[in-house]
CSV table of C-alpha atoms in Angstrom, one decimal:
chain,number,residue,atom,x,y,z
I,254,MET,CA,141.2,115.5,80.2
I,255,ALA,CA,139.3,115.7,77.2
I,256,ASN,CA,138.3,112.1,77.5
I,257,THR,CA,137.1,112.6,81.0
I,258,ASN,CA,135.2,115.6,80.3
I,259,LYS,CA,133.6,113.5,77.3
I,260,GLY,CA,132.7,110.5,79.7
I,261,VAL,CA,131.1,113.0,82.2
I,262,LEU,CA,129.2,114.5,79.1
I,263,ILE,CA,127.8,110.9,78.1
I,264,LYS,CA,127.0,110.2,81.7
I,265,LYS,CA,125.0,113.3,82.1
I,266,ASP,CA,123.4,112.7,79.0
I,267,SER,CA,122.4,109.3,79.8
I,268,HIS,CA,120.8,110.6,83.2
I,269,ILE,CA,118.8,113.2,81.2
I,270,TRP,CA,117.6,110.2,78.8
I,271,MET,CA,116.7,108.2,81.8
I,272,ALA,CA,114.6,111.0,83.4
I,273,ASP,CA,113.0,111.9,80.3
I,274,VAL,CA,111.8,108.1,79.5
I,275,THR,CA,110.7,107.7,83.2
I,276,LEU,CA,108.7,110.9,83.2
I,277,LEU,CA,107.1,110.2,79.9
I,278,LEU,CA,106.3,106.7,81.2
I,279,VAL,CA,104.4,108.4,84.5
I,280,ALA,CA,102.4,110.7,81.7
I,281,LEU,CA,101.7,107.3,80.0
I,282,VAL,CA,100.3,105.7,83.1
I,283,TRP,CA,98.6,108.5,84.5
I,284,GLY,CA,96.9,109.0,81.0
I,285,SER,CA,95.8,105.3,81.4
I,286,SER,CA,94.3,105.9,84.7
I,287,TYR,CA,91.2,107.8,83.3
I,288,ILE,CA,89.8,105.1,81.2
I,289,THR,CA,90.9,102.4,84.1
I,290,ALA,CA,88.9,104.2,86.9
I,291,LYS,CA,86.1,104.9,84.4
I,292,THR,CA,86.0,101.1,83.5
I,293,VAL,CA,85.6,100.4,87.3
I,294,LEU,CA,83.1,103.0,87.9
I,295,ASN,CA,81.0,101.6,85.3
I,296,HIS,CA,80.0,98.8,88.1
I,297,TYR,CA,80.9,100.0,91.5
I,298,GLU,CA,80.3,102.9,93.6
I,299,PRO,CA,83.0,105.9,93.7
I,300,PHE,CA,83.7,106.0,97.4
I,301,MET,CA,84.1,101.8,97.7
I,302,PHE,CA,86.6,102.2,94.6
I,303,LEU,CA,88.6,105.0,96.2
I,304,PHE,CA,88.8,103.2,99.5
I,305,TYR,CA,90.1,100.0,98.0
I,306,ARG,CA,92.4,102.1,95.8
I,307,PHE,CA,94.1,103.9,98.7
I,308,PHE,CA,93.8,101.1,101.4
I,309,ILE,CA,96.0,99.0,98.9
I,310,THR,CA,98.6,102.0,98.4
I,311,ILE,CA,99.1,102.4,102.0
I,312,ILE,CA,99.5,98.8,102.9
I,313,ILE,CA,101.9,98.5,100.3
I,314,MET,CA,103.9,101.7,101.4
I,315,LEU,CA,103.7,100.9,105.3
I,316,PRO,CA,106.6,98.7,105.7
I,317,PHE,CA,109.1,101.2,103.6
I,318,VAL,CA,107.8,104.3,105.9
I,319,TRP,CA,107.1,102.8,109.3
I,320,ARG,CA,110.3,104.2,111.0
I,321,ASN,CA,109.7,107.6,109.2
I,322,LEU,CA,106.2,107.8,110.7
I,323,ARG,CA,107.3,107.0,114.1
I,324,GLU,CA,109.7,109.7,114.1
I,325,ALA,CA,107.6,112.4,112.4
I,326,PRO,CA,107.0,115.4,114.5
I,327,LYS,CA,103.6,116.7,115.2
I,328,GLU,CA,104.0,119.4,112.9
I,329,THR,CA,104.3,116.7,110.0
I,330,TRP,CA,101.0,115.2,111.1
I,331,ILE,CA,99.1,118.2,111.3
I,332,THR,CA,100.3,119.2,107.8
I,333,GLY,CA,99.6,116.0,106.3
I,334,ILE,CA,96.2,115.8,107.5
I,335,VAL,CA,95.3,119.3,106.1
I,336,LEU,CA,96.9,118.3,102.9
I,337,GLY,CA,95.1,114.9,103.1
I,338,LEU,CA,91.8,116.6,103.6
I,339,PHE,CA,92.3,118.7,100.3
I,340,LEU,CA,93.4,115.3,98.5
I,341,PHE,CA,90.3,113.6,99.5
I,342,ALA,CA,88.1,116.1,98.2
I,343,ILE,CA,90.5,116.4,94.9
I,344,PHE,CA,90.0,112.7,94.4
I,345,SER,CA,86.2,112.9,95.4
I,346,PHE,CA,85.5,115.3,92.5
I,347,GLU,CA,87.6,113.9,90.1
I,348,THR,CA,86.3,110.3,90.8
I,349,TRP,CA,82.7,111.4,90.5
I,350,GLY,CA,83.4,113.3,87.5
I,351,ILE,CA,85.0,110.7,86.0
I,352,HIS,CA,81.8,108.7,86.7
I,353,TYR,CA,79.6,111.3,84.9
I,354,THR,CA,81.4,112.2,82.2
I,355,THR,CA,83.9,110.7,79.4
I,356,ALA,CA,87.5,109.6,80.3
I,357,SER,CA,88.8,111.7,77.7
I,358,ASN,CA,87.0,114.9,79.0
I,359,SER,CA,88.5,114.2,82.2
I,360,ALA,CA,92.1,113.7,81.0
I,361,PHE,CA,91.6,117.1,79.2
I,362,ILE,CA,89.9,119.2,81.6
I,363,ILE,CA,91.9,118.3,84.6
I,364,SER,CA,94.9,119.5,82.8
I,365,LEU,CA,93.6,122.9,83.6
I,366,THR,CA,95.3,123.0,87.0
I,367,LEU,CA,98.1,124.4,85.5
I,368,ILE,CA,96.1,127.5,84.3
I,369,LEU,CA,94.3,127.7,87.3
I,370,THR,CA,97.3,127.3,89.9
I,371,PRO,CA,98.8,130.9,88.7
I,372,LEU,CA,95.6,132.7,89.1
I,373,MET,CA,94.9,131.3,92.6
I,374,GLU,CA,98.3,132.5,93.6
I,375,TRP,CA,97.2,135.6,92.2
I,376,MET,CA,94.2,135.9,94.3
I,377,VAL,CA,95.6,134.5,97.5
I,378,ASN,CA,99.5,135.7,97.5
I,379,LYS,CA,98.9,138.6,95.0
I,380,LYS,CA,101.6,137.0,92.9
I,381,PHE,CA,100.9,138.4,89.4
I,382,THR,CA,102.2,136.3,86.5
I,383,GLY,CA,102.0,139.0,83.9
I,384,TYR,CA,99.5,139.8,81.1
I,385,PRO,CA,100.9,137.1,78.5
I,386,PHE,CA,99.7,134.3,80.9
I,387,PHE,CA,96.2,135.4,80.0
I,388,ILE,CA,96.6,133.8,76.4
I,389,ALA,CA,96.9,130.7,78.0
I,390,VAL,CA,93.9,131.5,80.0
I,391,GLY,CA,92.0,132.3,77.0
I,392,LEU,CA,92.9,129.5,74.9
I,393,SER,CA,92.2,127.1,77.7
I,394,VAL,CA,88.4,128.4,78.0
I,395,ILE,CA,88.0,128.2,74.2
I,396,GLY,CA,89.4,124.5,74.1
I,397,THR,CA,87.3,123.8,77.1
I,398,GLY,CA,84.1,125.0,75.4
I,399,LEU,CA,85.1,123.1,71.9
I,400,LEU,CA,85.9,119.7,74.1
I,401,THR,CA,82.5,119.9,76.1
I,402,LEU,CA,80.5,120.9,73.1
I,403,LYS,CA,78.3,117.8,72.0
I,404,ASP,CA,74.8,118.8,71.1
I,405,THR,CA,74.7,122.0,73.4
I,406,PHE,CA,76.9,124.4,74.7
I,407,SER,CA,76.3,123.3,78.3
I,408,PHE,CA,78.6,121.3,80.6
I,409,ASN,CA,77.4,118.3,81.8
I,410,MET,CA,77.7,117.4,85.7
I,411,GLY,CA,81.0,115.2,85.2
I,412,ASP,CA,82.6,117.9,83.1
I,413,LEU,CA,81.9,120.4,86.1
I,414,LEU,CA,83.1,118.1,88.8
I,415,ILE,CA,86.4,117.7,87.0
I,416,LEU,CA,86.8,121.1,86.5
I,417,GLY,CA,86.0,121.4,90.5
I,418,ALA,CA,88.9,118.6,90.7
I,419,ALA,CA,91.2,121.2,88.5
I,420,SER,CA,90.4,124.1,91.0
I,421,LEU,CA,90.8,122.1,94.0
I,422,ARG,CA,94.3,121.0,93.1
I,423,ALA,CA,95.1,124.4,92.1
I,424,THR,CA,93.8,125.7,95.6
I,425,GLN,CA,95.8,122.8,97.0
I,426,MET,CA,99.3,123.5,95.5
I,427,THR,CA,98.8,127.2,96.6
I,428,PHE,CA,98.1,126.5,100.3
I,429,THR,CA,101.0,123.8,100.2
I,430,LYS,CA,103.3,126.3,99.6
I,431,LYS,CA,102.1,128.4,102.3
I,432,LEU,CA,102.2,125.3,104.8
I,433,THR,CA,105.5,124.1,103.8
I,434,ILE,CA,107.6,127.2,102.9
I,435,GLY,CA,110.9,127.5,105.2
I,436,LYS,CA,109.8,123.8,106.7
I,437,THR,CA,111.5,120.5,106.4
I,438,PHE,CA,109.2,117.5,106.3
I,439,ASP,CA,110.2,113.9,105.4
I,440,ASN,CA,108.5,113.5,102.1
I,441,SER,CA,107.6,109.9,102.6
I,442,ALA,CA,105.8,110.2,105.9
I,443,LEU,CA,104.0,113.3,104.6
I,444,THR,CA,102.8,111.5,101.6
I,445,PHE,CA,101.7,108.3,103.4
I,446,ILE,CA,99.7,110.7,105.8
I,447,GLN,CA,97.9,112.3,103.0
I,448,LEU,CA,97.0,108.6,101.4
I,449,PHE,CA,95.9,107.5,104.6
I,450,ILE,CA,93.4,110.2,105.4
I,451,VAL,CA,92.0,109.7,101.8
I,452,ALA,CA,91.7,105.9,102.5
I,453,ILE,CA,89.9,106.5,105.9
I,454,LEU,CA,87.7,109.1,104.5
I,455,SER,CA,86.6,107.2,101.6
I,456,GLY,CA,85.6,104.2,103.8
I,457,MET,CA,83.4,106.4,106.1
I,458,MET,CA,81.8,107.9,102.9
I,459,ASN,CA,81.3,104.3,101.4
I,460,ILE,CA,79.6,103.1,104.7
I,461,SER,CA,77.6,106.2,105.3
I,462,PHE,CA,76.4,107.2,101.6
I,463,GLU,CA,76.6,104.0,99.4
I,464,HIS,CA,75.1,101.7,102.2
I,465,ALA,CA,77.8,99.6,102.2
I,466,THR,CA,80.3,97.4,104.8
I,467,LEU,CA,83.8,97.4,103.8
I,468,LEU,CA,83.6,93.7,104.9
I,469,GLU,CA,81.7,92.9,101.5
I,470,PHE,CA,84.8,92.5,99.2
I,471,PRO,CA,84.0,92.9,95.5
I,472,GLN,CA,84.1,89.6,93.6
I,473,SER,CA,85.0,90.7,90.4
I,474,ARG,CA,88.8,89.9,89.2
I,475,GLU,CA,88.7,92.8,87.0
I,476,PHE,CA,87.9,95.2,89.7
I,477,TRP,CA,90.9,94.0,91.9
I,478,LEU,CA,93.3,93.8,88.7
I,479,LEU,CA,92.5,97.7,87.7
I,480,THR,CA,92.5,98.8,91.1
I,481,ILE,CA,95.9,97.3,92.2
I,482,TYR,CA,97.1,98.5,88.7
I,483,LEU,CA,96.0,102.1,89.7
I,484,ALA,CA,97.6,101.8,93.0
I,485,LEU,CA,101.0,100.4,92.0
I,486,PHE,CA,101.5,102.2,88.9
I,487,CYS,CA,99.6,105.4,88.9
I,488,THR,CA,100.2,106.2,92.6
I,489,ILE,CA,103.1,104.8,93.9
I,490,PHE,CA,105.2,104.3,90.9
I,491,ALA,CA,104.0,107.6,89.3
I,492,PHE,CA,104.7,109.9,92.5
I,493,TYR,CA,108.1,108.2,93.5
I,494,ALA,CA,109.4,108.4,89.7
I,495,GLN,CA,108.3,112.2,89.6
I,496,MET,CA,110.0,112.9,92.9
I,497,VAL,CA,113.1,111.5,91.9
I,498,PHE,CA,113.5,112.1,88.3
I,499,ILE,CA,112.0,115.7,88.1
I,500,ARG,CA,115.2,116.9,89.6
I,501,LYS,CA,117.4,115.4,86.7
I,502,THR,CA,116.1,117.2,83.8
I,503,SER,CA,114.8,121.0,82.7
I,504,PRO,CA,111.7,122.3,83.7
I,505,SER,CA,110.6,122.8,80.0
I,506,ARG,CA,111.5,119.3,79.3
I,507,VAL,CA,109.3,118.2,82.2
I,508,GLY,CA,106.4,120.4,81.1
I,509,LEU,CA,106.7,119.0,77.4
I,510,LEU,CA,106.5,115.4,78.7
I,511,MET,CA,103.9,115.6,81.5
I,512,GLY,CA,102.0,117.6,79.0
I,513,MET,CA,101.4,114.5,77.2
I,514,GLU,CA,99.1,113.1,79.8
I,515,PRO,CA,95.7,114.4,78.6
I,516,VAL,CA,96.9,113.3,74.9
I,517,PHE,CA,97.6,109.8,76.1
I,518,GLY,CA,94.4,109.8,78.2
I,519,ALA,CA,92.6,110.6,74.9
I,520,ILE,CA,94.2,108.0,73.0
I,521,PHE,CA,93.4,105.4,75.5
I,522,SER,CA,90.0,106.4,76.0
I,523,VAL,CA,89.4,106.2,72.1
I,524,LEU,CA,91.4,103.1,71.6
I,525,ILE,CA,90.3,100.8,74.4
I,526,GLY,CA,87.2,102.6,75.8
I,527,GLY,CA,85.5,103.2,72.6
I,528,GLU,CA,85.0,106.8,73.0
I,529,TYR,CA,84.1,109.3,70.1
I,530,LEU,CA,85.9,112.2,69.7
I,531,SER,CA,84.9,114.8,66.9
I,532,ILE,CA,87.2,117.1,65.1
I,533,MET,CA,85.9,120.1,67.0
I,534,ASN,CA,86.3,117.9,70.5
I,535,TRP,CA,90.1,117.1,69.4
I,536,THR,CA,90.6,120.7,68.6
I,537,GLY,CA,89.4,121.8,71.9
I,538,GLY,CA,91.6,119.3,73.8
I,539,LEU,CA,94.7,120.3,71.7
I,540,CYS,CA,93.8,124.0,72.7
I,541,ILE,CA,94.0,122.8,76.2
I,542,VAL,CA,97.5,121.0,75.7
I,543,ALA,CA,98.8,124.0,73.9
I,544,ALA,CA,97.6,126.4,76.6
I,545,THR,CA,99.3,124.2,79.3
I,546,PHE,CA,102.5,124.4,77.2
I,547,TRP,CA,102.6,128.1,77.1
I,548,GLY,CA,101.4,128.6,80.6
I,549,ARG,CA,104.6,126.3,81.6
I,550,HIS,CA,106.8,128.3,79.1
I,551,LEU,CA,105.9,131.5,80.8
I,552,LEU,CA,106.3,130.1,84.4
I,553,ASN,CA,109.5,128.5,83.8
I,554,ARG,CA,110.8,132.0,82.4
I,555,LYS,CA,110.0,133.5,85.8
I,556,ILE,CA,111.7,130.5,87.8
């Protein structure tokens, strides 16, 4: 009996270890996505980049979700389209933001989503998180100020767009709960519909505002390698791994592991992108990370 229990514990520990490593790898690849996108955007238009990134993603996914799509009810399609519009707005703000600011700033500022989501729920659903949460809010405000402080105290356009993307993410998370609570959806079909909407709208914006034709394929090998990397690892792998393994470990461990995303983002930006962060900027970024950890801790206690 004792050996049986010991075997069960070893198996459980193995599952937790695998989940932790996988989620840390998700944080790593998401952290790498900022400098990867920044590298592509130095030479190509944002909406063209978005179109090809998500077109590649849905082409890879389609054979695996085709049956679920055919069987998906009307409600799944309507919900997927609404959430897809949100997702398109988020990626538009985020991509243009990365285009105008540094990859390291993007990685830190987008992590403010965790702080903004409870505030959005408070405004929309009247669900008050509690006064201790405002410690995290204050710390994140201080951190953002220190992070973006260069020669002046003003944000640049890219910083504001990334902050807008974080706000849109918080809004999406809040309204996703309202749209899906008490309902059963096929996750693969719902995800595909959202990504399909992003691809279609990005293509339309590319043609309308960037005066391009989708038949003019980029000739750069770097463009295709980096875009395929983002589609395969930062979109398909990351979302699938998070969906599967997030349920095999504790919320606090998830928060700790995923909170490493902006840190990895800054490290990749400095080592690969050659960006410079002063001591004050690093302090600001770490304040934001600390704020997200404190926020996750408070939210996990309420679950």
